[in-house]
């Protein structure tokens, strides 16, 4: 039986970090969605930008239309990261049972890609996947070379 503690720890840490990032992104999307649907807030926001002279009215309208689609983009990213989190948890279960580490490694790689290509949780998942692929069970079949030599010398006498 192979000790898979490193994979478990890396998977748990990345699951916690992915959960925090999914919740944080969902909170940002929710707050932005609430603010963008409030006409009073949007009028004040538009008025502040125009009065400061940062943008003219046409540019502000273009910016506001972009920001309304920004909420949709965040929700899509939250959904993709959530799928990565679910795959991470499934991979953790597979590593915990220690029955299919190769499958867990594949799930960790996919979860890392969905959780953010080069974010900290994804890097931890890539390391856990590499460990799943590279750790080999100890060879216990047959006698060791020393035992083989001692049995051969006893047989010859």
PDB file of N, CA, C and O in Angstrom, residues 72-139:
ATOM      1  N   UNK A  72     -22.128  38.594 -16.264  1.00  0.00           N
ATOM      2  CA  UNK A  72     -22.352  37.296 -16.895  1.00  0.00           C
ATOM      3  C   UNK A  72     -21.044  36.524 -17.020  1.00  0.00           C
ATOM      4  O   UNK A  72     -21.002  35.310 -16.760  1.00  0.00           O
ATOM      5  N   UNK A  73     -19.979  37.220 -17.382  1.00  0.00           N
ATOM      6  CA  UNK A  73     -18.672  36.576 -17.515  1.00  0.00           C
ATOM      7  C   UNK A  73     -18.218  36.019 -16.172  1.00  0.00           C
ATOM      8  O   UNK A  73     -17.707  34.894 -16.083  1.00  0.00           O
ATOM      9  N   UNK A  74     -18.418  36.783 -15.115  1.00  0.00           N
ATOM     10  CA  UNK A  74     -18.020  36.307 -13.781  1.00  0.00           C
ATOM     11  C   UNK A  74     -18.823  35.074 -13.390  1.00  0.00           C
ATOM     12  O   UNK A  74     -18.272  34.114 -12.843  1.00  0.00           O
ATOM     13  N   UNK A  75     -20.130  35.068 -13.678  1.00  0.00           N
ATOM     14  CA  UNK A  75     -20.943  33.908 -13.321  1.00  0.00           C
ATOM     15  C   UNK A  75     -20.510  32.665 -14.097  1.00  0.00           C
ATOM     16  O   UNK A  75     -20.534  31.548 -13.565  1.00  0.00           O
ATOM     17  N   UNK A  76     -20.113  32.829 -15.350  1.00  0.00           N
ATOM     18  CA  UNK A  76     -19.612  31.685 -16.127  1.00  0.00           C
ATOM     19  C   UNK A  76     -18.314  31.164 -15.507  1.00  0.00           C
ATOM     20  O   UNK A  76     -18.121  29.951 -15.364  1.00  0.00           O
ATOM     21  N   UNK A  77     -17.421  32.079 -15.114  1.00  0.00           N
ATOM     22  CA  UNK A  77     -16.168  31.659 -14.474  1.00  0.00           C
ATOM     23  C   UNK A  77     -16.429  30.966 -13.138  1.00  0.00           C
ATOM     24  O   UNK A  77     -15.734  30.009 -12.782  1.00  0.00           O
ATOM     25  N   UNK A  78     -17.420  31.443 -12.393  1.00  0.00           N
ATOM     26  CA  UNK A  78     -17.783  30.798 -11.130  1.00  0.00           C
ATOM     27  C   UNK A  78     -18.271  29.376 -11.394  1.00  0.00           C
ATOM     28  O   UNK A  78     -17.887  28.435 -10.685  1.00  0.00           O
ATOM     29  N   UNK A  79     -19.100  29.196 -12.421  1.00  0.00           N
ATOM     30  CA  UNK A  79     -19.611  27.863 -12.739  1.00  0.00           C
ATOM     31  C   UNK A  79     -18.480  26.923 -13.155  1.00  0.00           C
ATOM     32  O   UNK A  79     -18.432  25.763 -12.727  1.00  0.00           O
ATOM     33  N   UNK A  80     -17.547  27.413 -13.965  1.00  0.00           N
ATOM     34  CA  UNK A  80     -16.417  26.589 -14.406  1.00  0.00           C
ATOM     35  C   UNK A  80     -15.533  26.223 -13.220  1.00  0.00           C
ATOM     36  O   UNK A  80     -15.108  25.066 -13.071  1.00  0.00           O
ATOM     37  N   UNK A  81     -15.249  27.184 -12.344  1.00  0.00           N
ATOM     38  CA  UNK A  81     -14.435  26.904 -11.158  1.00  0.00           C
ATOM     39  C   UNK A  81     -15.145  25.934 -10.217  1.00  0.00           C
ATOM     40  O   UNK A  81     -14.506  25.094  -9.579  1.00  0.00           O
ATOM     41  N   UNK A  82     -16.470  26.028 -10.138  1.00  0.00           N
ATOM     42  CA  UNK A  82     -17.227  25.099  -9.305  1.00  0.00           C
ATOM     43  C   UNK A  82     -17.121  23.679  -9.848  1.00  0.00           C
ATOM     44  O   UNK A  82     -16.986  22.721  -9.082  1.00  0.00           O
ATOM     45  N   UNK A  83     -17.169  23.525 -11.164  1.00  0.00           N
ATOM     46  CA  UNK A  83     -16.993  22.198 -11.770  1.00  0.00           C
ATOM     47  C   UNK A  83     -15.587  21.667 -11.440  1.00  0.00           C
ATOM     48  O   UNK A  83     -15.409  20.494 -11.117  1.00  0.00           O
ATOM     49  N   UNK A  84     -14.590  22.555 -11.491  1.00  0.00           N
ATOM     50  CA  UNK A  84     -13.240  22.159 -11.102  1.00  0.00           C
ATOM     51  C   UNK A  84     -13.166  21.721  -9.650  1.00  0.00           C
ATOM     52  O   UNK A  84     -12.471  20.758  -9.314  1.00  0.00           O
ATOM     53  N   UNK A  85     -13.898  22.414  -8.786  1.00  0.00           N
ATOM     54  CA  UNK A  85     -13.938  22.052  -7.368  1.00  0.00           C
ATOM     55  C   UNK A  85     -14.560  20.669  -7.179  1.00  0.00           C
ATOM     56  O   UNK A  85     -14.050  19.847  -6.408  1.00  0.00           O
ATOM     57  N   UNK A  86     -15.631  20.391  -7.899  1.00  0.00           N
ATOM     58  CA  UNK A  86     -16.278  19.080  -7.803  1.00  0.00           C
ATOM     59  C   UNK A  86     -15.323  17.982  -8.289  1.00  0.00           C
ATOM     60  O   UNK A  86     -15.197  16.922  -7.646  1.00  0.00           O
ATOM     61  N   UNK A  87     -14.620  18.225  -9.386  1.00  0.00           N
ATOM     62  CA  UNK A  87     -13.658  17.234  -9.880  1.00  0.00           C
ATOM     63  C   UNK A  87     -12.509  17.043  -8.893  1.00  0.00           C
ATOM     64  O   UNK A  87     -12.003  15.922  -8.728  1.00  0.00           O
ATOM     65  N   UNK A  88     -12.107  18.123  -8.232  1.00  0.00           N
ATOM     66  CA  UNK A  88     -11.063  18.035  -7.203  1.00  0.00           C
ATOM     67  C   UNK A  88     -11.532  17.127  -6.068  1.00  0.00           C
ATOM     68  O   UNK A  88     -10.776  16.269  -5.598  1.00  0.00           O
ATOM     69  N   UNK A  89     -12.757  17.293  -5.635  1.00  0.00           N
ATOM     70  CA  UNK A  89     -13.286  16.480  -4.529  1.00  0.00           C
ATOM     71  C   UNK A  89     -13.406  15.016  -4.954  1.00  0.00           C
ATOM     72  O   UNK A  89     -13.069  14.100  -4.185  1.00  0.00           O
ATOM     73  N   UNK A  90     -13.848  14.765  -6.193  1.00  0.00           N
ATOM     74  CA  UNK A  90     -13.921  13.383  -6.681  1.00  0.00           C
ATOM     75  C   UNK A  90     -12.517  12.760  -6.733  1.00  0.00           C
ATOM     76  O   UNK A  90     -12.317  11.609  -6.350  1.00  0.00           O
ATOM     77  N   UNK A  91     -11.531  13.547  -7.183  1.00  0.00           N
ATOM     78  CA  UNK A  91     -10.150  13.068  -7.192  1.00  0.00           C
ATOM     79  C   UNK A  91      -9.642  12.765  -5.789  1.00  0.00           C
ATOM     80  O   UNK A  91      -8.918  11.789  -5.577  1.00  0.00           O
ATOM     81  N   UNK A  92     -10.025  13.608  -4.831  1.00  0.00           N
ATOM     82  CA  UNK A  92      -9.639  13.357  -3.439  1.00  0.00           C
ATOM     83  C   UNK A  92     -10.212  12.037  -2.934  1.00  0.00           C
ATOM     84  O   UNK A  92      -9.525  11.282  -2.236  1.00  0.00           O
ATOM     85  N   UNK A  93     -11.457  11.767  -3.272  1.00  0.00           N
ATOM     86  CA  UNK A  93     -12.076  10.505  -2.850  1.00  0.00           C
ATOM     87  C   UNK A  93     -11.331   9.329  -3.471  1.00  0.00           C
ATOM     88  O   UNK A  93     -11.073   8.324  -2.802  1.00  0.00           O
ATOM     89  N   UNK A  94     -10.954   9.458  -4.742  1.00  0.00           N
ATOM     90  CA  UNK A  94     -10.223   8.373  -5.411  1.00  0.00           C
ATOM     91  C   UNK A  94      -8.843   8.166  -4.785  1.00  0.00           C
ATOM     92  O   UNK A  94      -8.387   7.033  -4.648  1.00  0.00           O
ATOM     93  N   UNK A  95      -8.168   9.258  -4.408  1.00  0.00           N
ATOM     94  CA  UNK A  95      -6.858   9.132  -3.754  1.00  0.00           C
ATOM     95  C   UNK A  95      -7.026   8.553  -2.359  1.00  0.00           C
ATOM     96  O   UNK A  95      -6.213   7.751  -1.903  1.00  0.00           O
ATOM     97  N   UNK A  96      -8.073   8.965  -1.670  1.00  0.00           N
ATOM     98  CA  UNK A  96      -8.291   8.500  -0.299  1.00  0.00           C
ATOM     99  C   UNK A  96      -8.494   6.992  -0.273  1.00  0.00           C
ATOM    100  O   UNK A  96      -8.007   6.308   0.627  1.00  0.00           O
ATOM    101  N   UNK A  97      -9.223   6.453  -1.255  1.00  0.00           N
ATOM    102  CA  UNK A  97      -9.435   5.006  -1.331  1.00  0.00           C
ATOM    103  C   UNK A  97      -8.184   4.273  -1.786  1.00  0.00           C
ATOM    104  O   UNK A  97      -8.076   3.071  -1.594  1.00  0.00           O
ATOM    105  N   UNK A  98      -7.263   5.002  -2.436  1.00  0.00           N
ATOM    106  CA  UNK A  98      -5.986   4.461  -2.907  1.00  0.00           C
ATOM    107  C   UNK A  98      -6.185   3.311  -3.897  1.00  0.00           C
ATOM    108  O   UNK A  98      -5.365   2.423  -3.991  1.00  0.00           O
ATOM    109  N   UNK A  99      -7.306   3.342  -4.629  1.00  0.00           N
ATOM    110  CA  UNK A  99      -7.570   2.279  -5.589  1.00  0.00           C
ATOM    111  C   UNK A  99      -7.288   2.702  -7.018  1.00  0.00           C
ATOM    112  O   UNK A  99      -6.910   1.878  -7.834  1.00  0.00           O
ATOM    113  N   UNK A 100      -7.485   3.981  -7.341  1.00  0.00           N
ATOM    114  CA  UNK A 100      -7.251   4.427  -8.719  1.00  0.00           C
ATOM    115  C   UNK A 100      -6.537   5.776  -8.729  1.00  0.00           C
ATOM    116  O   UNK A 100      -7.134   6.797  -9.027  1.00  0.00           O
ATOM    117  N   UNK A 101      -5.244   5.777  -8.387  1.00  0.00           N
ATOM    118  CA  UNK A 101      -4.508   7.039  -8.352  1.00  0.00           C
ATOM    119  C   UNK A 101      -4.328   7.676  -9.728  1.00  0.00           C
ATOM    120  O   UNK A 101      -4.255   8.893  -9.841  1.00  0.00           O
ATOM    121  N   UNK A 102      -4.288   6.869 -10.775  1.00  0.00           N
ATOM    122  CA  UNK A 102      -4.147   7.436 -12.129  1.00  0.00           C
ATOM    123  C   UNK A 102      -5.395   8.242 -12.496  1.00  0.00           C
ATOM    124  O   UNK A 102      -5.298   9.330 -13.050  1.00  0.00           O
ATOM    125  N   UNK A 103      -6.563   7.709 -12.168  1.00  0.00           N
ATOM    126  CA  UNK A 103      -7.812   8.434 -12.423  1.00  0.00           C
ATOM    127  C   UNK A 103      -7.846   9.712 -11.602  1.00  0.00           C
ATOM    128  O   UNK A 103      -8.266  10.766 -12.103  1.00  0.00           O
ATOM    129  N   UNK A 104      -7.406   9.645 -10.365  1.00  0.00           N
ATOM    130  CA  UNK A 104      -7.355  10.836  -9.519  1.00  0.00           C
ATOM    131  C   UNK A 104      -6.411  11.869 -10.115  1.00  0.00           C
ATOM    132  O   UNK A 104      -6.709  13.070 -10.099  1.00  0.00           O
ATOM    133  N   UNK A 105      -5.279  11.424 -10.657  1.00  0.00           N
ATOM    134  CA  UNK A 105      -4.341  12.341 -11.292  1.00  0.00           C
ATOM    135  C   UNK A 105      -4.963  13.055 -12.486  1.00  0.00           C
ATOM    136  O   UNK A 105      -4.783  14.259 -12.674  1.00  0.00           O
ATOM    137  N   UNK A 106      -5.707  12.315 -13.295  1.00  0.00           N
ATOM    138  CA  UNK A 106      -6.383  12.930 -14.446  1.00  0.00           C
ATOM    139  C   UNK A 106      -7.418  13.937 -13.970  1.00  0.00           C
ATOM    140  O   UNK A 106      -7.531  15.043 -14.516  1.00  0.00           O
ATOM    141  N   UNK A 107      -8.176  13.574 -12.938  1.00  0.00           N
ATOM    142  CA  UNK A 107      -9.178  14.502 -12.390  1.00  0.00           C
ATOM    143  C   UNK A 107      -8.514  15.747 -11.807  1.00  0.00           C
ATOM    144  O   UNK A 107      -9.041  16.860 -11.954  1.00  0.00           O
ATOM    145  N   UNK A 108      -7.360  15.574 -11.156  1.00  0.00           N
ATOM    146  CA  UNK A 108      -6.651  16.727 -10.608  1.00  0.00           C
ATOM    147  C   UNK A 108      -6.180  17.666 -11.722  1.00  0.00           C
ATOM    148  O   UNK A 108      -6.254  18.886 -11.575  1.00  0.00           O
ATOM    149  N   UNK A 109      -5.714  17.113 -12.825  1.00  0.00           N
ATOM    150  CA  UNK A 109      -5.266  17.962 -13.937  1.00  0.00           C
ATOM    151  C   UNK A 109      -6.448  18.737 -14.525  1.00  0.00           C
ATOM    152  O   UNK A 109      -6.356  19.947 -14.757  1.00  0.00           O
ATOM    153  N   UNK A 110      -7.566  18.057 -14.755  1.00  0.00           N
ATOM    154  CA  UNK A 110      -8.742  18.738 -15.312  1.00  0.00           C
ATOM    155  C   UNK A 110      -9.252  19.785 -14.333  1.00  0.00           C
ATOM    156  O   UNK A 110      -9.607  20.907 -14.728  1.00  0.00           O
ATOM    157  N   UNK A 111      -9.276  19.455 -13.048  1.00  0.00           N
ATOM    158  CA  UNK A 111      -9.721  20.422 -12.038  1.00  0.00           C
ATOM    159  C   UNK A 111      -8.788  21.621 -11.986  1.00  0.00           C
ATOM    160  O   UNK A 111      -9.231  22.757 -11.815  1.00  0.00           O
ATOM    161  N   UNK A 112      -7.491  21.379 -12.157  1.00  0.00           N
ATOM    162  CA  UNK A 112      -6.535  22.487 -12.183  1.00  0.00           C
ATOM    163  C   UNK A 112      -6.756  23.399 -13.370  1.00  0.00           C
ATOM    164  O   UNK A 112      -6.644  24.622 -13.260  1.00  0.00           O
ATOM    165  N   UNK A 113      -7.065  22.821 -14.518  1.00  0.00           N
ATOM    166  CA  UNK A 113      -7.335  23.638 -15.703  1.00  0.00           C
ATOM    167  C   UNK A 113      -8.620  24.441 -15.542  1.00  0.00           C
ATOM    168  O   UNK A 113      -8.697  25.605 -15.941  1.00  0.00           O
ATOM    169  N   UNK A 114      -9.630  23.836 -14.939  1.00  0.00           N
ATOM    170  CA  UNK A 114     -10.902  24.541 -14.761  1.00  0.00           C
ATOM    171  C   UNK A 114     -10.855  25.534 -13.604  1.00  0.00           C
ATOM    172  O   UNK A 114     -11.603  26.509 -13.605  1.00  0.00           O
ATOM    173  N   UNK A 115      -9.997  25.285 -12.621  1.00  0.00           N
ATOM    174  CA  UNK A 115      -9.917  26.155 -11.455  1.00  0.00           C
ATOM    175  C   UNK A 115      -9.075  27.393 -11.667  1.00  0.00           C
ATOM    176  O   UNK A 115      -8.984  28.241 -10.793  1.00  0.00           O
ATOM    177  N   UNK A 116      -8.486  27.533 -12.797  1.00  0.00           N
ATOM    178  CA  UNK A 116      -7.603  28.665 -13.085  1.00  0.00           C
ATOM    179  C   UNK A 116      -6.290  28.108 -13.568  1.00  0.00           C
ATOM    180  O   UNK A 116      -5.624  27.364 -12.847  1.00  0.00           O
ATOM    181  N   UNK A 117      -5.905  28.443 -14.771  1.00  0.00           N
ATOM    182  CA  UNK A 117      -4.778  27.783 -15.437  1.00  0.00           C
ATOM    183  C   UNK A 117      -3.496  27.831 -14.619  1.00  0.00           C
ATOM    184  O   UNK A 117      -2.833  26.828 -14.434  1.00  0.00           O
ATOM    185  N   UNK A 118      -3.116  28.993 -14.104  1.00  0.00           N
ATOM    186  CA  UNK A 118      -1.881  29.112 -13.313  1.00  0.00           C
ATOM    187  C   UNK A 118      -2.124  29.749 -11.955  1.00  0.00           C
ATOM    188  O   UNK A 118      -1.305  30.510 -11.465  1.00  0.00           O
ATOM    189  N   UNK A 119      -3.223  29.431 -11.327  1.00  0.00           N
ATOM    190  CA  UNK A 119      -3.482  29.927  -9.984  1.00  0.00           C
ATOM    191  C   UNK A 119      -2.829  28.979  -8.968  1.00  0.00           C
ATOM    192  O   UNK A 119      -2.399  27.874  -9.317  1.00  0.00           O
ATOM    193  N   UNK A 120      -2.750  29.411  -7.733  1.00  0.00           N
ATOM    194  CA  UNK A 120      -2.137  28.571  -6.701  1.00  0.00           C
ATOM    195  C   UNK A 120      -2.861  27.234  -6.537  1.00  0.00           C
ATOM    196  O   UNK A 120      -2.196  26.182  -6.485  1.00  0.00           O
ATOM    197  N   UNK A 121      -4.196  27.206  -6.471  1.00  0.00           N
ATOM    198  CA  UNK A 121      -4.849  25.892  -6.360  1.00  0.00           C
ATOM    199  C   UNK A 121      -4.549  24.980  -7.542  1.00  0.00           C
ATOM    200  O   UNK A 121      -4.351  23.774  -7.373  1.00  0.00           O
ATOM    201  N   UNK A 122      -4.483  25.542  -8.741  1.00  0.00           N
ATOM    202  CA  UNK A 122      -4.220  24.688  -9.902  1.00  0.00           C
ATOM    203  C   UNK A 122      -2.793  24.147  -9.876  1.00  0.00           C
ATOM    204  O   UNK A 122      -2.559  22.995 -10.242  1.00  0.00           O
ATOM    205  N   UNK A 123      -1.837  24.940  -9.439  1.00  0.00           N
ATOM    206  CA  UNK A 123      -0.454  24.465  -9.345  1.00  0.00           C
ATOM    207  C   UNK A 123      -0.355  23.336  -8.317  1.00  0.00           C
ATOM    208  O   UNK A 123       0.320  22.331  -8.553  1.00  0.00           O
ATOM    209  N   UNK A 124      -1.061  23.480  -7.198  1.00  0.00           N
ATOM    210  CA  UNK A 124      -1.073  22.404  -6.203  1.00  0.00           C
ATOM    211  C   UNK A 124      -1.707  21.141  -6.771  1.00  0.00           C
ATOM    212  O   UNK A 124      -1.244  20.022  -6.501  1.00  0.00           O
ATOM    213  N   UNK A 125      -2.751  21.310  -7.575  1.00  0.00           N
ATOM    214  CA  UNK A 125      -3.393  20.148  -8.186  1.00  0.00           C
ATOM    215  C   UNK A 125      -2.480  19.486  -9.216  1.00  0.00           C
ATOM    216  O   UNK A 125      -2.469  18.257  -9.342  1.00  0.00           O
ATOM    217  N   UNK A 126      -1.716  20.281  -9.957  1.00  0.00           N
ATOM    218  CA  UNK A 126      -0.771  19.705 -10.920  1.00  0.00           C
ATOM    219  C   UNK A 126       0.297  18.890 -10.196  1.00  0.00           C
ATOM    220  O   UNK A 126       0.668  17.801 -10.643  1.00  0.00           O
ATOM    221  N   UNK A 127       0.781  19.400  -9.075  1.00  0.00           N
ATOM    222  CA  UNK A 127       1.791  18.667  -8.293  1.00  0.00           C
ATOM    223  C   UNK A 127       1.192  17.365  -7.759  1.00  0.00           C
ATOM    224  O   UNK A 127       1.828  16.300  -7.819  1.00  0.00           O
ATOM    225  N   UNK A 128      -0.042  17.433  -7.249  1.00  0.00           N
ATOM    226  CA  UNK A 128      -0.701  16.218  -6.754  1.00  0.00           C
ATOM    227  C   UNK A 128      -0.891  15.208  -7.885  1.00  0.00           C
ATOM    228  O   UNK A 128      -0.719  13.997  -7.683  1.00  0.00           O
ATOM    229  N   UNK A 129      -1.221  15.691  -9.080  1.00  0.00           N
ATOM    230  CA  UNK A 129      -1.399  14.786 -10.224  1.00  0.00           C
ATOM    231  C   UNK A 129      -0.080  14.118 -10.595  1.00  0.00           C
ATOM    232  O   UNK A 129      -0.052  12.913 -10.881  1.00  0.00           O
ATOM    233  N   UNK A 130       0.993  14.895 -10.588  1.00  0.00           N
ATOM    234  CA  UNK A 130       2.303  14.315 -10.897  1.00  0.00           C
ATOM    235  C   UNK A 130       2.659  13.231  -9.874  1.00  0.00           C
ATOM    236  O   UNK A 130       3.159  12.167 -10.232  1.00  0.00           O
ATOM    237  N   UNK A 131       2.374  13.503  -8.606  1.00  0.00           N
ATOM    238  CA  UNK A 131       2.631  12.493  -7.574  1.00  0.00           C
ATOM    239  C   UNK A 131       1.771  11.251  -7.787  1.00  0.00           C
ATOM    240  O   UNK A 131       2.230  10.126  -7.562  1.00  0.00           O
ATOM    241  N   UNK A 132       0.530  11.444  -8.212  1.00  0.00           N
ATOM    242  CA  UNK A 132      -0.340  10.286  -8.478  1.00  0.00           C
ATOM    243  C   UNK A 132       0.214   9.420  -9.601  1.00  0.00           C
ATOM    244  O   UNK A 132       0.090   8.200  -9.566  1.00  0.00           O
ATOM    245  N   UNK A 133       0.815  10.068 -10.593  1.00  0.00           N
ATOM    246  CA  UNK A 133       1.336   9.313 -11.735  1.00  0.00           C
ATOM    247  C   UNK A 133       2.693   8.680 -11.458  1.00  0.00           C
ATOM    248  O   UNK A 133       3.017   7.639 -12.031  1.00  0.00           O
ATOM    249  N   UNK A 134       3.503   9.292 -10.600  1.00  0.00           N
ATOM    250  CA  UNK A 134       4.885   8.827 -10.462  1.00  0.00           C
ATOM    251  C   UNK A 134       5.129   7.876  -9.305  1.00  0.00           C
ATOM    252  O   UNK A 134       6.101   7.117  -9.358  1.00  0.00           O
ATOM    253  N   UNK A 135       4.324   7.887  -8.267  1.00  0.00           N
ATOM    254  CA  UNK A 135       4.549   6.960  -7.157  1.00  0.00           C
ATOM    255  C   UNK A 135       4.179   5.554  -7.583  1.00  0.00           C
ATOM    256  O   UNK A 135       3.089   5.295  -8.060  1.00  0.00           O
ATOM    257  N   UNK A 136       5.116   4.658  -7.390  1.00  0.00           N
ATOM    258  CA  UNK A 136       4.913   3.267  -7.761  1.00  0.00           C
ATOM    259  C   UNK A 136       4.823   2.418  -6.496  1.00  0.00           C
ATOM    260  O   UNK A 136       5.491   2.690  -5.507  1.00  0.00           O
ATOM    261  N   UNK A 137       4.018   1.359  -6.517  1.00  0.00           N
ATOM    262  CA  UNK A 137       3.959   0.482  -5.346  1.00  0.00           C
ATOM    263  C   UNK A 137       5.276  -0.260  -5.172  1.00  0.00           C
ATOM    264  O   UNK A 137       5.962  -0.541  -6.149  1.00  0.00           O
ATOM    265  N   UNK A 138       5.643  -0.569  -3.941  1.00  0.00           N
ATOM    266  CA  UNK A 138       6.895  -1.304  -3.720  1.00  0.00           C
ATOM    267  C   UNK A 138       6.792  -2.714  -4.294  1.00  0.00           C
ATOM    268  O   UNK A 138       5.747  -3.340  -4.265  1.00  0.00           O
ATOM    269  N   UNK A 139       7.892  -3.164  -4.831  1.00  0.00           N
ATOM    270  CA  UNK A 139       7.938  -4.500  -5.418  1.00  0.00           C
ATOM    271  C   UNK A 139       8.101  -5.516  -4.286  1.00  0.00           C
ATOM    272  O   UNK A 139       9.097  -5.506  -3.582  1.00  0.00           O
TER     273      UNK A 139
END
